[in-house]
Amino acid sequence: MKISPEEVAKVAGLARLDLSQDKLELFAGQLGDILAYMDKLGELNTDEVEPLYSPVQHTTVLRRDEVRKDYAREEILANAPEQDGQFFIVPKIV
């Protein structure tokens, strides 16, 4: 499948990119090569191939998401520069 410089210019316009004619032609050629390779890959017989979601086996190393209370409010607020006994006091931004 070929892609024209005009099609590249349209996509570049949607992305708000201002490309020179040389770049449009360069990208049209590169995108054409990518699409040709994808067409070539599409010709492969993959009937016997299981779907692959990741090339490596992953095991989660994260802990289980369990509700627990590790610190008391007083311990956390003790580190605050300003607090009112229940909440952090922060400067007003607006």
PDB file of N, CA and C in Angstrom:
ATOM      1  N   MET A   1       0.849  -1.178   0.000  1.00  0.00           N
ATOM      2  CA  MET A   1       0.000   0.000   0.000  1.00  0.00           C
ATOM      3  C   MET A   1       0.890   1.236   0.000  1.00  0.00           C
ATOM      4  N   LYS A   2       0.597   2.122  -0.885  1.00  0.00           N
ATOM      5  CA  LYS A   2       1.348   3.374  -0.975  1.00  0.00           C
ATOM      6  C   LYS A   2       0.601   4.468  -0.243  1.00  0.00           C
ATOM      7  N   ILE A   3       1.353   5.378   0.316  1.00  0.00           N
ATOM      8  CA  ILE A   3       0.757   6.551   0.943  1.00  0.00           C
ATOM      9  C   ILE A   3       1.376   7.769   0.255  1.00  0.00           C
ATOM     10  N   SER A   4       0.552   8.704  -0.093  1.00  0.00           N
ATOM     11  CA  SER A   4       1.021   9.869  -0.850  1.00  0.00           C
ATOM     12  C   SER A   4       1.474  10.984   0.101  1.00  0.00           C
ATOM     13  N   PRO A   5       2.319  11.886  -0.417  1.00  0.00           N
ATOM     14  CA  PRO A   5       2.713  13.035   0.392  1.00  0.00           C
ATOM     15  C   PRO A   5       1.515  13.891   0.808  1.00  0.00           C
ATOM     16  N   GLU A   6       0.454  13.893  -0.018  1.00  0.00           N
ATOM     17  CA  GLU A   6      -0.743  14.653   0.334  1.00  0.00           C
ATOM     18  C   GLU A   6      -1.425  14.045   1.573  1.00  0.00           C
ATOM     19  N   GLU A   7      -1.444  12.715   1.654  1.00  0.00           N
ATOM     20  CA  GLU A   7      -2.030  12.053   2.824  1.00  0.00           C
ATOM     21  C   GLU A   7      -1.189  12.324   4.068  1.00  0.00           C
ATOM     22  N   VAL A   8       0.129  12.334   3.901  1.00  0.00           N
ATOM     23  CA  VAL A   8       1.015  12.657   5.023  1.00  0.00           C
ATOM     24  C   VAL A   8       0.778  14.103   5.455  1.00  0.00           C
ATOM     25  N   ALA A   9       0.594  15.001   4.486  1.00  0.00           N
ATOM     26  CA  ALA A   9       0.343  16.409   4.810  1.00  0.00           C
ATOM     27  C   ALA A   9      -0.964  16.559   5.572  1.00  0.00           C
ATOM     28  N   LYS A  10      -1.980  15.759   5.197  1.00  0.00           N
ATOM     29  CA  LYS A  10      -3.261  15.820   5.908  1.00  0.00           C
ATOM     30  C   LYS A  10      -3.094  15.376   7.360  1.00  0.00           C
ATOM     31  N   VAL A  11      -2.387  14.261   7.565  1.00  0.00           N
ATOM     32  CA  VAL A  11      -2.160  13.769   8.931  1.00  0.00           C
ATOM     33  C   VAL A  11      -1.301  14.764   9.716  1.00  0.00           C
ATOM     34  N   ALA A  12      -0.292  15.323   9.062  1.00  0.00           N
ATOM     35  CA  ALA A  12       0.562  16.320   9.724  1.00  0.00           C
ATOM     36  C   ALA A  12      -0.264  17.542  10.123  1.00  0.00           C
ATOM     37  N   GLY A  13      -1.203  17.936   9.271  1.00  0.00           N
ATOM     38  CA  GLY A  13      -2.070  19.067   9.604  1.00  0.00           C
ATOM     39  C   GLY A  13      -2.936  18.769  10.810  1.00  0.00           C
ATOM     40  N   LEU A  14      -3.464  17.533  10.881  1.00  0.00           N
ATOM     41  CA  LEU A  14      -4.269  17.153  12.036  1.00  0.00           C
ATOM     42  C   LEU A  14      -3.444  17.176  13.323  1.00  0.00           C
ATOM     43  N   ALA A  15      -2.155  16.855  13.192  1.00  0.00           N
ATOM     44  CA  ALA A  15      -1.259  16.871  14.347  1.00  0.00           C
ATOM     45  C   ALA A  15      -0.639  18.248  14.565  1.00  0.00           C
ATOM     46  N   ARG A  16      -1.067  19.212  13.757  1.00  0.00           N
ATOM     47  CA  ARG A  16      -0.571  20.590  13.827  1.00  0.00           C
ATOM     48  C   ARG A  16       0.953  20.667  13.630  1.00  0.00           C
ATOM     49  N   LEU A  17       1.426  19.863  12.656  1.00  0.00           N
ATOM     50  CA  LEU A  17       2.840  19.877  12.298  1.00  0.00           C
ATOM     51  C   LEU A  17       2.991  20.591  10.963  1.00  0.00           C
ATOM     52  N   ASP A  18       3.969  21.449  10.863  1.00  0.00           N
ATOM     53  CA  ASP A  18       4.253  22.153   9.616  1.00  0.00           C
ATOM     54  C   ASP A  18       5.507  21.510   9.018  1.00  0.00           C
ATOM     55  N   LEU A  19       5.305  20.662   8.003  1.00  0.00           N
ATOM     56  CA  LEU A  19       6.420  19.927   7.411  1.00  0.00           C
ATOM     57  C   LEU A  19       6.722  20.461   6.021  1.00  0.00           C
ATOM     58  N   SER A  20       8.005  20.492   5.693  1.00  0.00           N
ATOM     59  CA  SER A  20       8.408  20.911   4.350  1.00  0.00           C
ATOM     60  C   SER A  20       8.051  19.808   3.355  1.00  0.00           C
ATOM     61  N   GLN A  21       8.078  20.143   2.061  1.00  0.00           N
ATOM     62  CA  GLN A  21       7.756  19.167   1.016  1.00  0.00           C
ATOM     63  C   GLN A  21       8.747  18.006   1.050  1.00  0.00           C
ATOM     64  N   ASP A  22      10.026  18.300   1.344  1.00  0.00           N
ATOM     65  CA  ASP A  22      11.033  17.231   1.432  1.00  0.00           C
ATOM     66  C   ASP A  22      10.675  16.240   2.528  1.00  0.00           C
ATOM     67  N   LYS A  23      10.258  16.761   3.683  1.00  0.00           N
ATOM     68  CA  LYS A  23       9.885  15.887   4.806  1.00  0.00           C
ATOM     69  C   LYS A  23       8.629  15.080   4.480  1.00  0.00           C
ATOM     70  N   LEU A  24       7.666  15.717   3.793  1.00  0.00           N
ATOM     71  CA  LEU A  24       6.443  15.007   3.427  1.00  0.00           C
ATOM     72  C   LEU A  24       6.764  13.818   2.525  1.00  0.00           C
ATOM     73  N   GLU A  25       7.648  14.026   1.569  1.00  0.00           N
ATOM     74  CA  GLU A  25       8.031  12.943   0.669  1.00  0.00           C
ATOM     75  C   GLU A  25       8.822  11.869   1.404  1.00  0.00           C
ATOM     76  N   LEU A  26       9.705  12.283   2.305  1.00  0.00           N
ATOM     77  CA  LEU A  26      10.483  11.328   3.092  1.00  0.00           C
ATOM     78  C   LEU A  26       9.561  10.471   3.949  1.00  0.00           C
ATOM     79  N   PHE A  27       8.637  11.114   4.662  1.00  0.00           N
ATOM     80  CA  PHE A  27       7.727  10.375   5.535  1.00  0.00           C
ATOM     81  C   PHE A  27       6.768   9.504   4.739  1.00  0.00           C
ATOM     82  N   ALA A  28       6.360   9.967   3.553  1.00  0.00           N
ATOM     83  CA  ALA A  28       5.482   9.149   2.710  1.00  0.00           C
ATOM     84  C   ALA A  28       6.202   7.864   2.321  1.00  0.00           C
ATOM     85  N   GLY A  29       7.474   7.966   1.970  1.00  0.00           N
ATOM     86  CA  GLY A  29       8.255   6.772   1.630  1.00  0.00           C
ATOM     87  C   GLY A  29       8.415   5.844   2.813  1.00  0.00           C
ATOM     88  N   GLN A  30       8.729   6.401   3.970  1.00  0.00           N
ATOM     89  CA  GLN A  30       8.921   5.590   5.169  1.00  0.00           C
ATOM     90  C   GLN A  30       7.625   4.904   5.583  1.00  0.00           C
ATOM     91  N   LEU A  31       6.520   5.652   5.577  1.00  0.00           N
ATOM     92  CA  LEU A  31       5.235   5.055   5.942  1.00  0.00           C
ATOM     93  C   LEU A  31       4.809   4.009   4.922  1.00  0.00           C
ATOM     94  N   GLY A  32       5.109   4.241   3.647  1.00  0.00           N
ATOM     95  CA  GLY A  32       4.827   3.245   2.613  1.00  0.00           C
ATOM     96  C   GLY A  32       5.597   1.955   2.869  1.00  0.00           C
ATOM     97  N   ASP A  33       6.875   2.079   3.254  1.00  0.00           N
ATOM     98  CA  ASP A  33       7.679   0.894   3.585  1.00  0.00           C
ATOM     99  C   ASP A  33       7.094   0.141   4.772  1.00  0.00           C
ATOM    100  N   ILE A  34       6.656   0.867   5.791  1.00  0.00           N
ATOM    101  CA  ILE A  34       6.061   0.233   6.979  1.00  0.00           C
ATOM    102  C   ILE A  34       4.783  -0.502   6.593  1.00  0.00           C
ATOM    103  N   LEU A  35       3.926   0.141   5.800  1.00  0.00           N
ATOM    104  CA  LEU A  35       2.677  -0.499   5.394  1.00  0.00           C
ATOM    105  C   LEU A  35       2.932  -1.711   4.508  1.00  0.00           C
ATOM    106  N   ALA A  36       3.944  -1.635   3.636  1.00  0.00           N
ATOM    107  CA  ALA A  36       4.295  -2.787   2.791  1.00  0.00           C
ATOM    108  C   ALA A  36       4.763  -3.953   3.656  1.00  0.00           C
ATOM    109  N   TYR A  37       5.537  -3.661   4.682  1.00  0.00           N
ATOM    110  CA  TYR A  37       5.999  -4.725   5.577  1.00  0.00           C
ATOM    111  C   TYR A  37       4.835  -5.335   6.348  1.00  0.00           C
ATOM    112  N   MET A  38       3.890  -4.501   6.762  1.00  0.00           N
ATOM    113  CA  MET A  38       2.711  -5.018   7.465  1.00  0.00           C
ATOM    114  C   MET A  38       1.891  -5.913   6.533  1.00  0.00           C
ATOM    115  N   ASP A  39       1.788  -5.545   5.256  1.00  0.00           N
ATOM    116  CA  ASP A  39       1.096  -6.391   4.283  1.00  0.00           C
ATOM    117  C   ASP A  39       1.810  -7.732   4.146  1.00  0.00           C
ATOM    118  N   LYS A  40       3.140  -7.696   4.133  1.00  0.00           N
ATOM    119  CA  LYS A  40       3.925  -8.924   4.029  1.00  0.00           C
ATOM    120  C   LYS A  40       3.689  -9.807   5.250  1.00  0.00           C
ATOM    121  N   LEU A  41       3.651  -9.190   6.430  1.00  0.00           N
ATOM    122  CA  LEU A  41       3.375  -9.964   7.646  1.00  0.00           C
ATOM    123  C   LEU A  41       1.964 -10.549   7.618  1.00  0.00           C
ATOM    124  N   GLY A  42       1.030  -9.824   7.007  1.00  0.00           N
ATOM    125  CA  GLY A  42      -0.348 -10.292   6.912  1.00  0.00           C
ATOM    126  C   GLY A  42      -0.493 -11.538   6.049  1.00  0.00           C
ATOM    127  N   GLU A  43       0.486 -11.817   5.188  1.00  0.00           N
ATOM    128  CA  GLU A  43       0.446 -12.999   4.336  1.00  0.00           C
ATOM    129  C   GLU A  43       0.804 -14.281   5.087  1.00  0.00           C
ATOM    130  N   LEU A  44       1.400 -14.149   6.267  1.00  0.00           N
ATOM    131  CA  LEU A  44       1.821 -15.337   7.020  1.00  0.00           C
ATOM    132  C   LEU A  44       0.621 -16.133   7.511  1.00  0.00           C
ATOM    133  N   ASN A  45       0.767 -17.447   7.497  1.00  0.00           N
ATOM    134  CA  ASN A  45      -0.266 -18.331   8.019  1.00  0.00           C
ATOM    135  C   ASN A  45      -0.075 -18.455   9.529  1.00  0.00           C
ATOM    136  N   THR A  46      -1.001 -17.933  10.277  1.00  0.00           N
ATOM    137  CA  THR A  46      -0.899 -17.959  11.739  1.00  0.00           C
ATOM    138  C   THR A  46      -2.019 -18.787  12.368  1.00  0.00           C
ATOM    139  N   ASP A  47      -2.600 -19.701  11.582  1.00  0.00           N
ATOM    140  CA  ASP A  47      -3.707 -20.519  12.092  1.00  0.00           C
ATOM    141  C   ASP A  47      -3.304 -21.361  13.290  1.00  0.00           C
ATOM    142  N   GLU A  48      -2.089 -21.866  13.310  1.00  0.00           N
ATOM    143  CA  GLU A  48      -1.629 -22.770  14.368  1.00  0.00           C
ATOM    144  C   GLU A  48      -0.939 -22.031  15.523  1.00  0.00           C
ATOM    145  N   VAL A  49      -0.902 -20.714  15.455  1.00  0.00           N
ATOM    146  CA  VAL A  49      -0.161 -19.933  16.452  1.00  0.00           C
ATOM    147  C   VAL A  49      -1.121 -19.430  17.523  1.00  0.00           C
ATOM    148  N   GLU A  50      -0.781 -19.701  18.769  1.00  0.00           N
ATOM    149  CA  GLU A  50      -1.572 -19.210  19.904  1.00  0.00           C
ATOM    150  C   GLU A  50      -1.369 -17.701  20.042  1.00  0.00           C
ATOM    151  N   PRO A  51      -2.406 -16.963  20.416  1.00  0.00           N
ATOM    152  CA  PRO A  51      -2.223 -15.526  20.648  1.00  0.00           C
ATOM    153  C   PRO A  51      -1.191 -15.281  21.750  1.00  0.00           C
ATOM    154  N   LEU A  52      -0.355 -14.291  21.548  1.00  0.00           N
ATOM    155  CA  LEU A  52       0.706 -13.975  22.501  1.00  0.00           C
ATOM    156  C   LEU A  52       0.489 -12.557  23.005  1.00  0.00           C
ATOM    157  N   TYR A  53       0.315 -12.425  24.294  1.00  0.00           N
ATOM    158  CA  TYR A  53       0.067 -11.110  24.869  1.00  0.00           C
ATOM    159  C   TYR A  53       1.344 -10.457  25.349  1.00  0.00           C
ATOM    160  N   SER A  54       2.360 -11.255  25.607  1.00  0.00           N
ATOM    161  CA  SER A  54       3.652 -10.745  26.043  1.00  0.00           C
ATOM    162  C   SER A  54       4.707 -11.769  25.653  1.00  0.00           C
ATOM    163  N   PRO A  55       5.867 -11.341  25.193  1.00  0.00           N
ATOM    164  CA  PRO A  55       6.891 -12.306  24.792  1.00  0.00           C
ATOM    165  C   PRO A  55       7.567 -13.009  25.969  1.00  0.00           C
ATOM    166  N   VAL A  56       7.344 -12.526  27.174  1.00  0.00           N
ATOM    167  CA  VAL A  56       7.940 -13.161  28.349  1.00  0.00           C
ATOM    168  C   VAL A  56       6.859 -13.424  29.387  1.00  0.00           C
ATOM    169  N   GLN A  57       7.107 -14.375  30.251  1.00  0.00           N
ATOM    170  CA  GLN A  57       6.168 -14.699  31.314  1.00  0.00           C
ATOM    171  C   GLN A  57       6.378 -13.735  32.480  1.00  0.00           C
ATOM    172  N   HIS A  58       5.333 -13.063  32.887  1.00  0.00           N
ATOM    173  CA  HIS A  58       5.432 -12.097  33.985  1.00  0.00           C
ATOM    174  C   HIS A  58       4.714 -12.647  35.214  1.00  0.00           C
ATOM    175  N   THR A  59       5.349 -12.477  36.336  1.00  0.00           N
ATOM    176  CA  THR A  59       4.670 -12.752  37.598  1.00  0.00           C
ATOM    177  C   THR A  59       4.626 -11.438  38.362  1.00  0.00           C
ATOM    178  N   THR A  60       3.533 -11.188  38.993  1.00  0.00           N
ATOM    179  CA  THR A  60       3.412  -9.924  39.702  1.00  0.00           C
ATOM    180  C   THR A  60       4.258  -9.960  40.973  1.00  0.00           C
ATOM    181  N   VAL A  61       5.008  -8.902  41.178  1.00  0.00           N
ATOM    182  CA  VAL A  61       5.854  -8.804  42.361  1.00  0.00           C
ATOM    183  C   VAL A  61       5.249  -7.845  43.374  1.00  0.00           C
ATOM    184  N   LEU A  62       4.045  -7.375  43.060  1.00  0.00           N
ATOM    185  CA  LEU A  62       3.402  -6.424  43.949  1.00  0.00           C
ATOM    186  C   LEU A  62       2.649  -7.152  45.052  1.00  0.00           C
ATOM    187  N   ARG A  63       2.501  -6.506  46.164  1.00  0.00           N
ATOM    188  CA  ARG A  63       1.759  -7.100  47.270  1.00  0.00           C
ATOM    189  C   ARG A  63       0.268  -7.071  46.966  1.00  0.00           C
ATOM    190  N   ARG A  64      -0.470  -7.878  47.668  1.00  0.00           N
ATOM    191  CA  ARG A  64      -1.917  -7.865  47.528  1.00  0.00           C
ATOM    192  C   ARG A  64      -2.459  -6.523  48.029  1.00  0.00           C
ATOM    193  N   ASP A  65      -3.515  -6.077  47.430  1.00  0.00           N
ATOM    194  CA  ASP A  65      -4.123  -4.806  47.800  1.00  0.00           C
ATOM    195  C   ASP A  65      -5.095  -5.056  48.951  1.00  0.00           C
ATOM    196  N   GLU A  66      -4.597  -4.891  50.154  1.00  0.00           N
ATOM    197  CA  GLU A  66      -5.409  -5.126  51.348  1.00  0.00           C
ATOM    198  C   GLU A  66      -5.508  -3.843  52.158  1.00  0.00           C
ATOM    199  N   VAL A  67      -6.660  -3.589  52.698  1.00  0.00           N
ATOM    200  CA  VAL A  67      -6.856  -2.406  53.539  1.00  0.00           C
ATOM    201  C   VAL A  67      -6.187  -2.662  54.880  1.00  0.00           C
ATOM    202  N   ARG A  68      -5.350  -1.738  55.286  1.00  0.00           N
ATOM    203  CA  ARG A  68      -4.717  -1.859  56.596  1.00  0.00           C
ATOM    204  C   ARG A  68      -4.308  -0.460  57.065  1.00  0.00           C
ATOM    205  N   LYS A  69      -4.160  -0.310  58.343  1.00  0.00           N
ATOM    206  CA  LYS A  69      -3.776   0.972  58.916  1.00  0.00           C
ATOM    207  C   LYS A  69      -2.383   0.810  59.500  1.00  0.00           C
ATOM    208  N   ASP A  70      -1.388   1.333  58.788  1.00  0.00           N
ATOM    209  CA  ASP A  70      -0.001   1.196  59.213  1.00  0.00           C
ATOM    210  C   ASP A  70       0.438   2.275  60.197  1.00  0.00           C
ATOM    211  N   TYR A  71      -0.152   3.460  60.064  1.00  0.00           N
ATOM    212  CA  TYR A  71       0.262   4.577  60.901  1.00  0.00           C
ATOM    213  C   TYR A  71      -0.961   5.253  61.509  1.00  0.00           C
ATOM    214  N   ALA A  72      -0.759   5.817  62.659  1.00  0.00           N
ATOM    215  CA  ALA A  72      -1.818   6.601  63.289  1.00  0.00           C
ATOM    216  C   ALA A  72      -1.774   8.020  62.723  1.00  0.00           C
ATOM    217  N   ARG A  73      -2.904   8.684  62.697  1.00  0.00           N
ATOM    218  CA  ARG A  73      -2.988  10.049  62.181  1.00  0.00           C
ATOM    219  C   ARG A  73      -1.978  10.961  62.882  1.00  0.00           C
ATOM    220  N   GLU A  74      -1.822  10.788  64.179  1.00  0.00           N
ATOM    221  CA  GLU A  74      -0.903  11.644  64.937  1.00  0.00           C
ATOM    222  C   GLU A  74       0.536  11.465  64.469  1.00  0.00           C
ATOM    223  N   GLU A  75       0.912  10.234  64.127  1.00  0.00           N
ATOM    224  CA  GLU A  75       2.274   9.981  63.644  1.00  0.00           C
ATOM    225  C   GLU A  75       2.524  10.691  62.313  1.00  0.00           C
ATOM    226  N   ILE A  76       1.553  10.651  61.435  1.00  0.00           N
ATOM    227  CA  ILE A  76       1.706  11.283  60.121  1.00  0.00           C
ATOM    228  C   ILE A  76       1.707  12.799  60.265  1.00  0.00           C
ATOM    229  N   LEU A  77       0.782  13.339  61.043  1.00  0.00           N
ATOM    230  CA  LEU A  77       0.711  14.789  61.203  1.00  0.00           C
ATOM    231  C   LEU A  77       1.904  15.347  61.963  1.00  0.00           C
ATOM    232  N   ALA A  78       2.596  14.526  62.727  1.00  0.00           N
ATOM    233  CA  ALA A  78       3.774  14.989  63.466  1.00  0.00           C
ATOM    234  C   ALA A  78       4.867  15.464  62.512  1.00  0.00           C
ATOM    235  N   ASN A  79       4.880  14.971  61.268  1.00  0.00           N
ATOM    236  CA  ASN A  79       5.899  15.366  60.289  1.00  0.00           C
ATOM    237  C   ASN A  79       5.509  16.610  59.499  1.00  0.00           C
ATOM    238  N   ALA A  80       4.303  17.084  59.656  1.00  0.00           N
ATOM    239  CA  ALA A  80       3.827  18.224  58.881  1.00  0.00           C
ATOM    240  C   ALA A  80       4.356  19.525  59.452  1.00  0.00           C
ATOM    241  N   PRO A  81       4.732  20.479  58.581  1.00  0.00           N
ATOM    242  CA  PRO A  81       5.167  21.772  59.075  1.00  0.00           C
ATOM    243  C   PRO A  81       4.037  22.518  59.779  1.00  0.00           C
ATOM    244  N   GLU A  82       2.789  22.341  59.273  1.00  0.00           N
ATOM    245  CA  GLU A  82       1.620  22.962  59.894  1.00  0.00           C
ATOM    246  C   GLU A  82       0.465  21.985  59.833  1.00  0.00           C
ATOM    247  N   GLN A  83      -0.248  21.884  60.936  1.00  0.00           N
ATOM    248  CA  GLN A  83      -1.429  21.010  60.979  1.00  0.00           C
ATOM    249  C   GLN A  83      -2.347  21.490  62.076  1.00  0.00           C
ATOM    250  N   ASP A  84      -3.616  21.079  61.985  1.00  0.00           N
ATOM    251  CA  ASP A  84      -4.587  21.530  62.976  1.00  0.00           C
ATOM    252  C   ASP A  84      -5.043  20.390  63.890  1.00  0.00           C
ATOM    253  N   GLY A  85      -4.287  19.319  63.930  1.00  0.00           N
ATOM    254  CA  GLY A  85      -4.646  18.178  64.755  1.00  0.00           C
ATOM    255  C   GLY A  85      -5.406  17.116  63.980  1.00  0.00           C
ATOM    256  N   GLN A  86      -5.966  17.500  62.813  1.00  0.00           N
ATOM    257  CA  GLN A  86      -6.715  16.543  62.013  1.00  0.00           C
ATOM    258  C   GLN A  86      -6.277  16.557  60.547  1.00  0.00           C
ATOM    259  N   PHE A  87      -5.852  17.718  60.025  1.00  0.00           N
ATOM    260  CA  PHE A  87      -5.501  17.854  58.622  1.00  0.00           C
ATOM    261  C   PHE A  87      -4.189  18.622  58.468  1.00  0.00           C
ATOM    262  N   PHE A  88      -3.531  18.472  57.314  1.00  0.00           N
ATOM    263  CA  PHE A  88      -2.387  19.290  56.962  1.00  0.00           C
ATOM    264  C   PHE A  88      -2.867  20.696  56.642  1.00  0.00           C
ATOM    265  N   ILE A  89      -2.114  21.697  57.019  1.00  0.00           N
ATOM    266  CA  ILE A  89      -2.403  23.067  56.648  1.00  0.00           C
ATOM    267  C   ILE A  89      -1.413  23.428  55.544  1.00  0.00           C
ATOM    268  N   VAL A  90      -1.962  23.852  54.390  1.00  0.00           N
ATOM    269  CA  VAL A  90      -1.129  24.183  53.252  1.00  0.00           C
ATOM    270  C   VAL A  90      -1.480  25.596  52.786  1.00  0.00           C
ATOM    271  N   PRO A  91      -0.526  26.263  52.108  1.00  0.00           N
ATOM    272  CA  PRO A  91      -0.814  27.615  51.620  1.00  0.00           C
ATOM    273  C   PRO A  91      -1.912  27.586  50.550  1.00  0.00           C
ATOM    274  N   LYS A  92      -2.701  28.626  50.514  1.00  0.00           N
ATOM    275  CA  LYS A  92      -3.751  28.749  49.506  1.00  0.00           C
ATOM    276  C   LYS A  92      -3.080  29.077  48.174  1.00  0.00           C
ATOM    277  N   ILE A  93      -3.465  28.383  47.112  1.00  0.00           N
ATOM    278  CA  ILE A  93      -2.816  28.554  45.820  1.00  0.00           C
ATOM    279  C   ILE A  93      -3.565  29.542  44.939  1.00  0.00           C
ATOM    280  N   VAL A  94      -4.862  29.548  44.983  1.00  0.00           N
ATOM    281  CA  VAL A  94      -5.657  30.367  44.061  1.00  0.00           C
ATOM    282  C   VAL A  94      -5.771  31.774  44.536  1.00  0.00           C
TER     283      VAL A  94
END
